[in-house]
Short mmCIF file of C-alpha atoms and ligand atoms in Angstrom, two decimals:
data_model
loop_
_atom_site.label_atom_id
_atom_site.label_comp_id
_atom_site.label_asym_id
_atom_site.label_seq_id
_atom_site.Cartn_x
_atom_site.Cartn_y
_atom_site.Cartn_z
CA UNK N 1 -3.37 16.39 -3.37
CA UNK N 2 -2.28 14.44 -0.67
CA UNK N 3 -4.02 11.04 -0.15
CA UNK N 4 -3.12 7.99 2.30
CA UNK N 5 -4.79 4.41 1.97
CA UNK N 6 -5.07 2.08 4.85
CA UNK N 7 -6.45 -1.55 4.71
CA UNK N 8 -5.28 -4.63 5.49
CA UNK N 9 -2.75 -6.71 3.20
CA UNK N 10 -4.57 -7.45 -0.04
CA UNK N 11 -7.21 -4.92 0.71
CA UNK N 12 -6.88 -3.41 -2.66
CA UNK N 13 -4.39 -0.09 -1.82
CA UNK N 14 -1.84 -0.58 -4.29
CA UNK N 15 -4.71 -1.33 -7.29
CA UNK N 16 -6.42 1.97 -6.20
CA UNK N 17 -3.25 3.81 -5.58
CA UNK N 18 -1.86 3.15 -9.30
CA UNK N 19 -5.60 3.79 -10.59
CA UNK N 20 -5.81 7.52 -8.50
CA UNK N 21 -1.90 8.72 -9.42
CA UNK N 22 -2.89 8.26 -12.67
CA UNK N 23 -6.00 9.83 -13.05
CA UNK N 24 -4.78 12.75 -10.91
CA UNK N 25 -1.37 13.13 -11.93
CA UNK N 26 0.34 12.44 -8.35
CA UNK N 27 3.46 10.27 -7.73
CA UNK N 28 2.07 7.02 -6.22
CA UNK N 29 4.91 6.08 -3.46
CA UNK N 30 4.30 2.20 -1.99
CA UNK N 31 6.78 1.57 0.82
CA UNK N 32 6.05 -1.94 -0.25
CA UNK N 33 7.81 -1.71 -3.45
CA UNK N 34 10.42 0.43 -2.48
CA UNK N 35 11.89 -2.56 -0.08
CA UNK N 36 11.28 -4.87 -2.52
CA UNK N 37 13.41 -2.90 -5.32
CA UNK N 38 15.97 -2.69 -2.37
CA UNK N 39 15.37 -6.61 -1.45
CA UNK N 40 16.11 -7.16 -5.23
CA UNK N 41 19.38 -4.55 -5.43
CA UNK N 42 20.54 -6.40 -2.40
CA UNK N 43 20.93 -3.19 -0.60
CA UNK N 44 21.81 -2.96 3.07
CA UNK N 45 18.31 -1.67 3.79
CA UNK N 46 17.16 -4.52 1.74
CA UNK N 47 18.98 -6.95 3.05
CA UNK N 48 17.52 -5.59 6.96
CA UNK N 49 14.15 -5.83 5.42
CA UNK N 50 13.96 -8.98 3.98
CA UNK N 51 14.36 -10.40 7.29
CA UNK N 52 11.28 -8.94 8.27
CA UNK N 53 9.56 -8.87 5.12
CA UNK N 54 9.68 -13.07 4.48
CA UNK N 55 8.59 -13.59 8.32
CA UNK N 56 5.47 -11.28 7.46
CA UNK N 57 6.45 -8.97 9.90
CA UNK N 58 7.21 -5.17 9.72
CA UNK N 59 10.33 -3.68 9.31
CA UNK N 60 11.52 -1.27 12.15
CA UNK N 61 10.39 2.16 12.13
CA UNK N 62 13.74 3.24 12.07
CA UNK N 63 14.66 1.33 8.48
CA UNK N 64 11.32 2.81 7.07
CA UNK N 65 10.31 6.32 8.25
CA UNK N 66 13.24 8.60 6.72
CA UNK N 67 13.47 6.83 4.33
CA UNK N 68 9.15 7.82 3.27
CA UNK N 69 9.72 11.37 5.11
CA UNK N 70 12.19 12.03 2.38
CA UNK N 71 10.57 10.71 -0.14
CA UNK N 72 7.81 12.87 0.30
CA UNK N 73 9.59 15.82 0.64
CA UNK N 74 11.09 15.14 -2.49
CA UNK N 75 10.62 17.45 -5.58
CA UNK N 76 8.97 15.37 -8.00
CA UNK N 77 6.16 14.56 -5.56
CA UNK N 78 4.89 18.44 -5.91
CA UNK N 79 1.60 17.72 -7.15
CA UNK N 80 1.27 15.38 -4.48
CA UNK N 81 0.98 11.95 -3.72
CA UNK N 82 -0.91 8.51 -2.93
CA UNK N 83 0.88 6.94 -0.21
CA UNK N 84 0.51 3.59 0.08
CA UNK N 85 1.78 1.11 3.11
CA UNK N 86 3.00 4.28 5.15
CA UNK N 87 1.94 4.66 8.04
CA UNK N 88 1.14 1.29 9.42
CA UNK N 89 1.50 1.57 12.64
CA UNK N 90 0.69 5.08 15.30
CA UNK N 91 4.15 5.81 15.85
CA UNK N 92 4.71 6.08 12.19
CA UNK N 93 1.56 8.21 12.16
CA UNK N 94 2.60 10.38 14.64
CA UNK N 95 6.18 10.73 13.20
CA UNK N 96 4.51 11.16 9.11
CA UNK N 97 2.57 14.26 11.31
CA UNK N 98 4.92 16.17 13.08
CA UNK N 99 6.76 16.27 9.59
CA UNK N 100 3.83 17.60 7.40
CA UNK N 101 3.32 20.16 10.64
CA UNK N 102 6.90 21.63 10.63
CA UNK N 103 6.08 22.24 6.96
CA UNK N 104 2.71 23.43 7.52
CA UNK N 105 1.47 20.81 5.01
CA UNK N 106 -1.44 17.96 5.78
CA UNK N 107 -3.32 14.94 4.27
CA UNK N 108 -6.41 15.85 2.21
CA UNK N 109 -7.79 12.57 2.46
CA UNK N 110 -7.04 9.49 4.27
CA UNK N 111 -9.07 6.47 2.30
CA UNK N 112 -9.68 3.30 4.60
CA UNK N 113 -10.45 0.18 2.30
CA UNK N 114 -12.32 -1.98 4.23
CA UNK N 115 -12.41 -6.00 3.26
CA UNK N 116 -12.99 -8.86 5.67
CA UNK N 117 -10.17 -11.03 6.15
CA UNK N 118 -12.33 -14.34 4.40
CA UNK N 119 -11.84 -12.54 1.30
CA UNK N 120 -8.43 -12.27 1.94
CA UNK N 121 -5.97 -15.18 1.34
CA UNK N 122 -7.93 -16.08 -1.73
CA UNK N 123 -6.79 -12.49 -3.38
CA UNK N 124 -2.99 -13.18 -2.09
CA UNK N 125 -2.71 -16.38 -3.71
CA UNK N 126 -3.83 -14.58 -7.29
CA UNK N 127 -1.89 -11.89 -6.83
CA UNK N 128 1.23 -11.15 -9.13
CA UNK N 129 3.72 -7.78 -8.84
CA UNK N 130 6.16 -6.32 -11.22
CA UNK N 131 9.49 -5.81 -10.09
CA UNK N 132 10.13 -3.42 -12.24
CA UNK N 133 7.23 -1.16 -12.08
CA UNK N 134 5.69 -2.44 -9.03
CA UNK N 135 2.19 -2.68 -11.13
CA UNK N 136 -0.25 -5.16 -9.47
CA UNK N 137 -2.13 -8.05 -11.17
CA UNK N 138 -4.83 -10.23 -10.32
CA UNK N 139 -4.71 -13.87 -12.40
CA UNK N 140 -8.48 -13.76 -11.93
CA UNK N 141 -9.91 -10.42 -11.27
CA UNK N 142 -7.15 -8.27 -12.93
CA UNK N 143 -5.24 -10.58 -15.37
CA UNK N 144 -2.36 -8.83 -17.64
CA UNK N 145 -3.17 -8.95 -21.26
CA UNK N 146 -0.18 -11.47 -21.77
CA UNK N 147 0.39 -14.47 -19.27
CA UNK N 148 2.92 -13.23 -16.53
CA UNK N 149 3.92 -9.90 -18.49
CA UNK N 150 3.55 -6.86 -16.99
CA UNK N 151 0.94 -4.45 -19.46
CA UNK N 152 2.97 -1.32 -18.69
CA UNK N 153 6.77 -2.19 -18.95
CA UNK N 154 6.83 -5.43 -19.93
CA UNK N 155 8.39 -7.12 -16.35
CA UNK N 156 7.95 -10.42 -15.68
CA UNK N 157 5.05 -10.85 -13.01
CA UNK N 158 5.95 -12.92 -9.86
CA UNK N 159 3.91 -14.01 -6.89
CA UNK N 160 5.10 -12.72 -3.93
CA UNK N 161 7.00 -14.99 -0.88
CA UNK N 162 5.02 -13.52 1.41
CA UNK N 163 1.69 -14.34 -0.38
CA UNK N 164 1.59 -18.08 0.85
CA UNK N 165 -1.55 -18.57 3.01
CA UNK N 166 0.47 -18.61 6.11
CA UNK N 167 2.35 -15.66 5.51
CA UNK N 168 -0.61 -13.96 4.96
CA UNK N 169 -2.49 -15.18 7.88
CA UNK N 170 0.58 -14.01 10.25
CA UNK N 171 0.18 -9.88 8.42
CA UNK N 172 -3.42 -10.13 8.73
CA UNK N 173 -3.26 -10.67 12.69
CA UNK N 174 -0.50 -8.37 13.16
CA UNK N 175 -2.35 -5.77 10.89
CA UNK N 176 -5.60 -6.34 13.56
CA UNK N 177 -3.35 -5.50 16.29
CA UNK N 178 -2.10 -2.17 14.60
CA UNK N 179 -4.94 -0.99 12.64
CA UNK N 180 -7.61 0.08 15.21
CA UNK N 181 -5.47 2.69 17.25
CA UNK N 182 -4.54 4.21 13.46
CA UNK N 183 -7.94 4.01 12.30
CA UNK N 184 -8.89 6.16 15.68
CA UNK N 185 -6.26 8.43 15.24
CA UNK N 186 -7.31 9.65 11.75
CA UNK N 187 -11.01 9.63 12.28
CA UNK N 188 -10.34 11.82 15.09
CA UNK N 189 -8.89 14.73 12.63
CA UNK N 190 -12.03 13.66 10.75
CA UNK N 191 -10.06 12.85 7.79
CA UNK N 192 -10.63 9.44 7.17
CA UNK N 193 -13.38 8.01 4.50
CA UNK N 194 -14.04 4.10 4.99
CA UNK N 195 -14.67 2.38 1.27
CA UNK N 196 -16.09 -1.00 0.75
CA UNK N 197 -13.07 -3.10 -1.08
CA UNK N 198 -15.06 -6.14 -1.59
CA UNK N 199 -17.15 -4.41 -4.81
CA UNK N 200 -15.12 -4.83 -8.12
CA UNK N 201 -12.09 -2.51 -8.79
CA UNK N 202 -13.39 -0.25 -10.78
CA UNK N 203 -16.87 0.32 -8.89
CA UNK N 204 -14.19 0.82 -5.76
CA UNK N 205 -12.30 3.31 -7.55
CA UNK N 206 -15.52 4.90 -8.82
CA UNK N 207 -16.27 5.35 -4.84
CA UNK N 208 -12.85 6.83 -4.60
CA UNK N 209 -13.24 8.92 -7.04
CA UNK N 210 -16.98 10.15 -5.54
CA UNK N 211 -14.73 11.40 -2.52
CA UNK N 212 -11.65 12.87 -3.89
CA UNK N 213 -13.53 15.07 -6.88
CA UNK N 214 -13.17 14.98 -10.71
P1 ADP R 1 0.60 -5.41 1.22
O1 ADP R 1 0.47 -4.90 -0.19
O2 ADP R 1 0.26 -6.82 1.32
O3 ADP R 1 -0.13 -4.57 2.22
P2 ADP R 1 3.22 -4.23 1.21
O4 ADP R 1 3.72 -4.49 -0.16
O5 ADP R 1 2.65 -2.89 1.50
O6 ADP R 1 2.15 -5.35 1.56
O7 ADP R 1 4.34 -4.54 2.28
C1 ADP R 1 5.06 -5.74 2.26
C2 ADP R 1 5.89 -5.86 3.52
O8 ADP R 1 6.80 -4.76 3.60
C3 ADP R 1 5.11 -5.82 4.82
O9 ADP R 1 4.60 -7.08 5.19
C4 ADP R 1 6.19 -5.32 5.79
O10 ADP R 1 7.08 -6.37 6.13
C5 ADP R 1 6.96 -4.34 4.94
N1 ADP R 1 6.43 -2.96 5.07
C6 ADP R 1 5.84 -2.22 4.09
N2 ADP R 1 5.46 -1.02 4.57
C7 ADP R 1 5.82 -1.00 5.89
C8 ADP R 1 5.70 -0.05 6.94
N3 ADP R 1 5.11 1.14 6.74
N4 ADP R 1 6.17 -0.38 8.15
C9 ADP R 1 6.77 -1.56 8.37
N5 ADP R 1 6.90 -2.51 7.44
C10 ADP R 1 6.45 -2.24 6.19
P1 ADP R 2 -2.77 -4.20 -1.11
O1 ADP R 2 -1.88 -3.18 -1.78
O2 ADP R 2 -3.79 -3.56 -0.22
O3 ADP R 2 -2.03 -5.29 -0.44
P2 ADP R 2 -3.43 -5.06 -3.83
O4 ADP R 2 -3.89 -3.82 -4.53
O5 ADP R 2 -2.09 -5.58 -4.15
O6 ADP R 2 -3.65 -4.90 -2.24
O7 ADP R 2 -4.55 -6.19 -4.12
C1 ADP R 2 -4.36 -7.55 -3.67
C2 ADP R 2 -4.79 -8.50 -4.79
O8 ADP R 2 -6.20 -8.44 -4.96
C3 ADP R 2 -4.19 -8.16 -6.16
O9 ADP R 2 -3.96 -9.35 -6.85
C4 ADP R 2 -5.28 -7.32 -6.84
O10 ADP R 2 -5.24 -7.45 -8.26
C5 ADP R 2 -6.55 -7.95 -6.27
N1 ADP R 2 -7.61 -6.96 -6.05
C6 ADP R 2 -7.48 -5.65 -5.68
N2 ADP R 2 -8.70 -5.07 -5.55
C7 ADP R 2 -9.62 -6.03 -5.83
C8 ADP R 2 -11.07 -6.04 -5.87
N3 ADP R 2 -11.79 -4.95 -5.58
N4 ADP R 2 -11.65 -7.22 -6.20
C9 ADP R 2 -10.92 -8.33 -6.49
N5 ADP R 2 -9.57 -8.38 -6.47
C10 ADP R 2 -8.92 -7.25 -6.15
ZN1 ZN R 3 5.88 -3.35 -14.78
#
């Protein structure tokens, strides 16, 4: 199964992402924390990206789409995958399809959570990652069962640079100047299935799970 979630920052993808590659057995790949592992490994991609990343901006195509086209075409990801952050923008669309085409392979399902942007700062501000795994945490709506300690391997949790209100505000307009043309571009191979993020997580997963099958 091969599964692609768009939304706006803080929209709920990675949540639903780790929640689906779980309960389907599929390799959940977030561009997201892959440049934030390589932000932390001061790598020369992550040193590029962090340029990009702390302005709230989006890294080049050209940092970001081998680097996902391999991934993907990589042989623990044969059961499939949830990809999450990728693509972002209709060039990286367009380049994520003529891939899957020269292997005669395509998206079963691309999920569109939908949240208005009101809703969104507040969630950004609560939000806390793993470094380590890359789990996401809410300190309100999805706290970890020990202060600041990732559940699953222990991490410490940290909020995100690019969470401050600001930050956020900047990725949600440049997000609203992307979104539409991708949005358009997947309805029109009448893949996409719009999901209302502003429910609870687990009644939006439980919508999620209504389209993909048990
Ligand atoms: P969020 O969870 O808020 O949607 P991500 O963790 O997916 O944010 O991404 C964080 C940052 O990483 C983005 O603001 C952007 O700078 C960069 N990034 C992630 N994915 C992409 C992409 N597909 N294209 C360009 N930049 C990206
Ligand atoms: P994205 O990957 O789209 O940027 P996240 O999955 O990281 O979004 O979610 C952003 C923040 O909002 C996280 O702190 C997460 O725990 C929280 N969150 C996710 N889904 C919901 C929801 N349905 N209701 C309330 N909070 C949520
Ligand atoms: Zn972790």
């Amino acid at each position: 199964m091969k599964i692609l979630m768009l939304g706006s920052p803080g929209a709920g993808k990675g949540t639903q992402a780790q929640w689906i590659a779980k309960k389907y057995g599929i390799a959940h790949i977030s561009t997201g924390d892959i440049l934030r592992v390589n932000i932390k490994n001061e790598t020369e991609l992550g040193k590029k990206a962090k340029i990009y990343m702390d302005q709230g901006l989006l890294v080049p195509d050209d940092l970001i789409c081998d680097l996902v086209i391999n991934r993907i075409f990589h042989l623990d990801v044969v059961n499939g995958y949830v990809l999450d952050g990728f693509p972002r923008t209709l060039s990286q669309a367009e380049v994520l399809t003529a891939a899957l085409d020269q292997s005669d392979v395509k998206v079963d399902h691309v999920i569109y959570i939908e949240v208005p942007d009101a809703k969104i700062v507040n969630r950004m501000s609560g939000r806390r990652v793993c470094l380590v795994c890359g789990a996401t945490y809410h300190v309100k709506y999805n706290p970890p069962k020990v202060e600041d300690k990732c559940d699953i391997c222990g991490g410490v949790l940290i909020l995100r640079d690019d969470d401050k209100p600001e930050t956020v505000r900047k990725r949600l307009d440049i997000y609203h100047a992307q979104m539409h043309t991708l949005i358009d571009y997947y309805n029109a191979a009448s893949i996409l299935v719009k999901v209302d993020g502003t429910k609870d997580i687990d009644k939006v997963f439980q919508d999620i799970v209504k389209i993909l099958g048990v």
